[in-house]
Amino acid sequence: MRMSEPGRVVILNGAPRSGKSSIVAVIQASFDGLWMNLGVDRFMQMTPARFQPGIGLRPGGERPDLEPLIVQLYAALYASIAAHSRLGVNVVVDVGHHDSYSRPLGILPSCVRLLDGLPVLFVGVRCPIEVIMRRRRATGWNADLPADAAAPAPVQRWQQAVHDPGIYDLEVDTSVLKPQACAELIRQRLDDGAPATAFVRLAVEQA
């Protein structure tokens, strides 16, 4: 039986409310072929309430009791991404990688190794904290804070931790680009034929 070409993998990394999910929706609706969404929101929906927020655990070391589980869940997520790709299925993933737990867990380097040899495009989704706060207020989070108030500490920690070390194949800023424009940049990067190297560099630098 002829083996399928591996499916493409696009991983969007950024803070909550940075616009990742909106980009995922455009990719699924407009890119050629089947694109499966295996991101953090899907995994959190599958996670029992007593283990929430699962892989959505925010920076700051607030729940060290959950941290061993977080390592397992990220490994399961990336093993699933690898399985889909090896079967020829394209995958788009929205995550918020950080290593700001009660102690460093090295989750991203471990995830990189699970996708070794697969076509992975690692995209940094950036958004200024002021815009993130506006989006949070608009969806009911921190709605009671004055517009000129400083962002809460958890929001600031996300902003600082999620893009460390900041090695990407492509970066987009959702404060200046709509989801359709971000998705188009990703499409162009996939189609230009240049090899994606972020995961290769992460494997070397984080070894």
mmCIF file of C-alpha atoms in Angstrom:
data_model
loop_
_atom_site.group_PDB
_atom_site.id
_atom_site.type_symbol
_atom_site.label_atom_id
_atom_site.label_comp_id
_atom_site.label_asym_id
_atom_site.label_seq_id
_atom_site.Cartn_x
_atom_site.Cartn_y
_atom_site.Cartn_z
ATOM 1 C CA MET A 1 0.000 0.000 0.000
ATOM 2 C CA ARG A 2 1.375 3.413 -0.986
ATOM 3 C CA MET A 3 2.066 5.620 2.005
ATOM 4 C CA SER A 4 0.419 9.050 2.037
ATOM 5 C CA GLU A 5 2.438 12.223 2.071
ATOM 6 C CA PRO A 6 2.387 13.587 5.611
ATOM 7 C CA GLY A 7 -0.252 16.172 6.307
ATOM 8 C CA ARG A 8 0.850 19.718 6.983
ATOM 9 C CA VAL A 9 0.896 20.982 10.558
ATOM 10 C CA VAL A 10 0.344 24.637 11.458
ATOM 11 C CA ILE A 11 0.836 25.482 15.135
ATOM 12 C CA LEU A 12 -0.386 28.902 16.301
ATOM 13 C CA ASN A 13 1.199 29.977 19.588
ATOM 14 C CA GLY A 14 0.007 32.988 21.532
ATOM 15 C CA ALA A 15 -1.717 34.338 24.610
ATOM 16 C CA PRO A 16 -5.458 33.947 25.266
ATOM 17 C CA ARG A 17 -7.513 36.457 23.241
ATOM 18 C CA SER A 18 -4.645 37.025 20.816
ATOM 19 C CA GLY A 19 -6.852 35.836 17.945
ATOM 20 C CA LYS A 20 -5.660 32.276 17.369
ATOM 21 C CA SER A 21 -9.102 30.684 17.216
ATOM 22 C CA SER A 22 -10.297 33.155 14.596
ATOM 23 C CA ILE A 23 -7.325 32.297 12.381
ATOM 24 C CA VAL A 24 -8.017 28.585 12.852
ATOM 25 C CA ALA A 25 -11.597 29.117 11.683
ATOM 26 C CA VAL A 26 -10.421 30.824 8.484
ATOM 27 C CA ILE A 27 -7.876 28.079 7.777
ATOM 28 C CA GLN A 28 -10.496 25.364 8.197
ATOM 29 C CA ALA A 29 -12.996 27.215 6.016
ATOM 30 C CA SER A 30 -10.738 28.336 3.186
ATOM 31 C CA PHE A 31 -7.585 26.227 2.847
ATOM 32 C CA ASP A 32 -7.545 23.398 0.328
ATOM 33 C CA GLY A 33 -8.246 19.965 1.733
ATOM 34 C CA LEU A 34 -9.189 18.806 5.213
ATOM 35 C CA TRP A 35 -7.718 20.683 8.181
ATOM 36 C CA MET A 36 -8.427 19.225 11.622
ATOM 37 C CA ASN A 37 -8.392 21.509 14.679
ATOM 38 C CA LEU A 38 -6.567 19.849 17.575
ATOM 39 C CA GLY A 39 -5.948 22.938 19.686
ATOM 40 C CA VAL A 40 -6.089 23.825 23.366
ATOM 41 C CA ASP A 41 -9.814 24.642 23.402
ATOM 42 C CA ARG A 42 -10.673 21.187 22.056
ATOM 43 C CA PHE A 43 -8.475 19.490 24.638
ATOM 44 C CA MET A 44 -9.942 21.572 27.458
ATOM 45 C CA GLN A 45 -13.441 20.571 26.345
ATOM 46 C CA MET A 46 -12.418 16.916 26.725
ATOM 47 C CA THR A 47 -10.812 17.435 30.139
ATOM 48 C CA PRO A 48 -12.910 16.593 33.241
ATOM 49 C CA ALA A 49 -13.844 19.563 35.410
ATOM 50 C CA ARG A 50 -11.681 18.496 38.347
ATOM 51 C CA PHE A 51 -8.573 18.632 36.129
ATOM 52 C CA GLN A 52 -9.322 21.990 34.537
ATOM 53 C CA PRO A 53 -7.860 24.073 33.059
ATOM 54 C CA GLY A 54 -5.683 21.221 31.806
ATOM 55 C CA ILE A 55 -3.229 22.356 29.146
ATOM 56 C CA GLY A 56 -4.716 25.830 29.480
ATOM 57 C CA LEU A 57 -3.001 26.192 32.873
ATOM 58 C CA ARG A 58 -1.750 29.770 32.944
ATOM 59 C CA PRO A 59 1.755 30.948 33.856
ATOM 60 C CA GLY A 60 2.716 31.521 37.469
ATOM 61 C CA GLY A 61 2.953 28.089 39.079
ATOM 62 C CA GLU A 62 -0.556 28.325 40.538
ATOM 63 C CA ARG A 63 -1.424 24.604 40.405
ATOM 64 C CA PRO A 64 1.691 22.460 40.910
ATOM 65 C CA ASP A 65 -0.617 19.523 41.647
ATOM 66 C CA LEU A 66 -1.754 19.599 38.006
ATOM 67 C CA GLU A 67 1.675 19.957 36.439
ATOM 68 C CA PRO A 68 2.463 16.219 36.014
ATOM 69 C CA LEU A 69 -0.865 15.901 34.189
ATOM 70 C CA ILE A 70 -0.049 18.886 31.963
ATOM 71 C CA VAL A 71 3.110 17.120 30.776
ATOM 72 C CA GLN A 72 1.085 14.002 29.934
ATOM 73 C CA LEU A 73 -1.668 15.932 28.166
ATOM 74 C CA TYR A 74 0.733 17.913 25.993
ATOM 75 C CA ALA A 75 2.459 14.665 25.034
ATOM 76 C CA ALA A 76 -0.929 13.169 24.154
ATOM 77 C CA LEU A 77 -1.889 16.235 22.111
ATOM 78 C CA TYR A 78 1.323 16.205 20.103
ATOM 79 C CA ALA A 79 1.233 12.435 19.627
ATOM 80 C CA SER A 80 -2.245 12.905 18.151
ATOM 81 C CA ILE A 81 -0.978 15.700 15.893
ATOM 82 C CA ALA A 82 1.797 13.395 14.697
ATOM 83 C CA ALA A 83 -0.630 10.532 14.070
ATOM 84 C CA HIS A 84 -2.906 12.723 11.955
ATOM 85 C CA SER A 85 -0.016 14.101 9.923
ATOM 86 C CA ARG A 86 1.505 10.669 9.293
ATOM 87 C CA LEU A 87 -1.863 9.528 7.945
ATOM 88 C CA GLY A 88 -1.871 12.423 5.483
ATOM 89 C CA VAL A 89 -4.298 14.663 7.420
ATOM 90 C CA ASN A 90 -3.563 18.388 7.746
ATOM 91 C CA VAL A 91 -3.706 19.776 11.276
ATOM 92 C CA VAL A 92 -4.048 23.288 12.666
ATOM 93 C CA VAL A 93 -3.342 23.761 16.370
ATOM 94 C CA ASP A 94 -3.852 26.769 18.629
ATOM 95 C CA VAL A 95 -1.858 26.655 21.861
ATOM 96 C CA GLY A 96 -0.305 28.883 24.488
ATOM 97 C CA HIS A 97 3.092 27.336 25.212
ATOM 98 C CA HIS A 98 4.979 28.588 28.244
ATOM 99 C CA ASP A 99 7.395 27.156 30.798
ATOM 100 C CA SER A 100 6.389 29.371 33.719
ATOM 101 C CA TYR A 101 5.256 26.606 36.051
ATOM 102 C CA SER A 102 6.339 26.034 39.646
ATOM 103 C CA ARG A 103 9.488 24.643 38.026
ATOM 104 C CA PRO A 104 10.535 24.406 34.369
ATOM 105 C CA LEU A 105 8.877 21.420 32.696
ATOM 106 C CA GLY A 106 10.461 21.617 29.237
ATOM 107 C CA ILE A 107 7.158 20.847 27.526
ATOM 108 C CA LEU A 108 7.841 22.609 24.219
ATOM 109 C CA PRO A 109 11.157 20.798 23.541
ATOM 110 C CA SER A 110 9.449 17.478 24.300
ATOM 111 C CA CYS A 111 6.618 18.345 21.901
ATOM 112 C CA VAL A 112 9.108 19.340 19.201
ATOM 113 C CA ARG A 113 10.688 15.885 19.378
ATOM 114 C CA LEU A 114 7.308 14.195 18.925
ATOM 115 C CA LEU A 115 6.889 15.927 15.551
ATOM 116 C CA ASP A 116 10.396 15.166 14.298
ATOM 117 C CA GLY A 117 10.454 14.729 10.531
ATOM 118 C CA LEU A 118 6.981 16.157 9.937
ATOM 119 C CA PRO A 119 6.189 19.391 8.029
ATOM 120 C CA VAL A 120 5.495 21.832 10.879
ATOM 121 C CA LEU A 121 5.001 25.580 10.488
ATOM 122 C CA PHE A 122 5.330 27.307 13.879
ATOM 123 C CA VAL A 123 3.502 30.649 13.926
ATOM 124 C CA GLY A 124 3.740 33.270 16.656
ATOM 125 C CA VAL A 125 0.431 35.088 17.114
ATOM 126 C CA ARG A 126 1.186 38.416 18.752
ATOM 127 C CA CYS A 127 -1.162 41.075 20.061
ATOM 128 C CA PRO A 128 -0.457 44.069 22.343
ATOM 129 C CA ILE A 129 -1.779 43.681 25.860
ATOM 130 C CA GLU A 130 -3.990 46.760 25.496
ATOM 131 C CA VAL A 131 -5.869 45.097 22.631
ATOM 132 C CA ILE A 132 -6.112 41.823 24.545
ATOM 133 C CA MET A 133 -7.683 43.702 27.465
ATOM 134 C CA ARG A 134 -10.245 45.315 25.142
ATOM 135 C CA ARG A 135 -11.159 41.890 23.795
ATOM 136 C CA ARG A 136 -11.434 40.454 27.313
ATOM 137 C CA ARG A 137 -13.778 43.230 28.392
ATOM 138 C CA ALA A 138 -15.874 42.780 25.261
ATOM 139 C CA THR A 139 -16.411 39.104 26.124
ATOM 140 C CA GLY A 140 -17.177 39.713 29.786
ATOM 141 C CA TRP A 141 -13.744 39.093 31.319
ATOM 142 C CA ASN A 142 -12.352 41.954 33.453
ATOM 143 C CA ALA A 143 -15.336 44.017 32.313
ATOM 144 C CA ASP A 144 -15.403 45.812 35.669
ATOM 145 C CA LEU A 145 -11.886 47.229 35.261
ATOM 146 C CA PRO A 146 -11.573 50.867 34.143
ATOM 147 C CA ALA A 147 -10.255 51.252 30.609
ATOM 148 C CA ASP A 148 -7.026 52.825 31.899
ATOM 149 C CA ALA A 149 -6.413 50.210 34.607
ATOM 150 C CA ALA A 150 -3.315 48.031 34.435
ATOM 151 C CA ALA A 151 -3.866 44.537 33.089
ATOM 152 C CA PRO A 152 -4.292 41.914 35.832
ATOM 153 C CA ALA A 153 -1.157 40.008 36.791
ATOM 154 C CA PRO A 154 -2.239 36.736 35.078
ATOM 155 C CA VAL A 155 -2.739 38.573 31.781
ATOM 156 C CA GLN A 156 0.681 40.182 32.102
ATOM 157 C CA ARG A 157 2.289 36.831 32.869
ATOM 158 C CA TRP A 158 0.787 35.327 29.705
ATOM 159 C CA GLN A 159 2.138 38.213 27.644
ATOM 160 C CA GLN A 160 5.639 37.743 29.025
ATOM 161 C CA ALA A 161 5.852 33.941 29.055
ATOM 162 C CA VAL A 162 4.085 32.711 25.937
ATOM 163 C CA HIS A 163 6.668 33.954 23.414
ATOM 164 C CA ASP A 164 9.764 32.677 25.206
ATOM 165 C CA PRO A 165 12.034 31.773 23.397
ATOM 166 C CA GLY A 166 10.178 33.344 20.441
ATOM 167 C CA ILE A 167 11.590 31.151 17.661
ATOM 168 C CA TYR A 168 9.040 31.017 14.830
ATOM 169 C CA ASP A 169 8.757 30.428 11.105
ATOM 170 C CA LEU A 170 6.268 33.280 10.809
ATOM 171 C CA GLU A 171 4.782 35.922 13.105
ATOM 172 C CA VAL A 172 1.482 37.761 12.739
ATOM 173 C CA ASP A 173 0.067 40.685 14.713
ATOM 174 C CA THR A 174 -3.697 40.471 15.081
ATOM 175 C CA SER A 175 -3.968 44.068 16.251
ATOM 176 C CA VAL A 176 -3.158 45.229 12.716
ATOM 177 C CA LEU A 177 -4.247 42.228 10.609
ATOM 178 C CA LYS A 178 -7.670 40.594 10.443
ATOM 179 C CA PRO A 179 -7.889 36.796 10.717
ATOM 180 C CA GLN A 180 -8.293 36.463 6.940
ATOM 181 C CA ALA A 181 -5.080 38.396 6.331
ATOM 182 C CA CYS A 182 -3.202 36.338 8.925
ATOM 183 C CA ALA A 183 -4.429 33.125 7.328
ATOM 184 C CA GLU A 184 -3.391 34.386 3.899
ATOM 185 C CA LEU A 185 0.157 35.023 5.157
ATOM 186 C CA ILE A 186 0.214 31.471 6.500
ATOM 187 C CA ARG A 187 -1.062 30.140 3.176
ATOM 188 C CA GLN A 188 1.638 32.045 1.295
ATOM 189 C CA ARG A 189 4.309 30.743 3.673
ATOM 190 C CA LEU A 190 3.112 27.178 3.155
ATOM 191 C CA ASP A 191 3.053 27.597 -0.615
ATOM 192 C CA ASP A 192 6.389 29.345 -1.094
ATOM 193 C CA GLY A 193 8.339 26.098 -0.808
ATOM 194 C CA ALA A 194 10.840 27.362 1.759
ATOM 195 C CA PRO A 195 11.486 24.799 4.499
ATOM 196 C CA ALA A 196 10.079 25.562 7.939
ATOM 197 C CA THR A 197 12.973 25.547 10.388
ATOM 198 C CA ALA A 198 11.609 26.773 13.738
ATOM 199 C CA PHE A 199 11.118 23.289 15.196
ATOM 200 C CA VAL A 200 14.553 22.231 13.981
ATOM 201 C CA ARG A 201 16.125 25.246 15.698
ATOM 202 C CA LEU A 202 14.100 24.676 18.858
ATOM 203 C CA ALA A 203 15.250 21.049 18.963
ATOM 204 C CA VAL A 204 18.880 22.187 18.863
ATOM 205 C CA GLU A 205 18.650 25.216 21.161
ATOM 206 C CA GLN A 206 16.428 23.582 23.769
ATOM 207 C CA ALA A 207 18.306 20.269 23.854
#
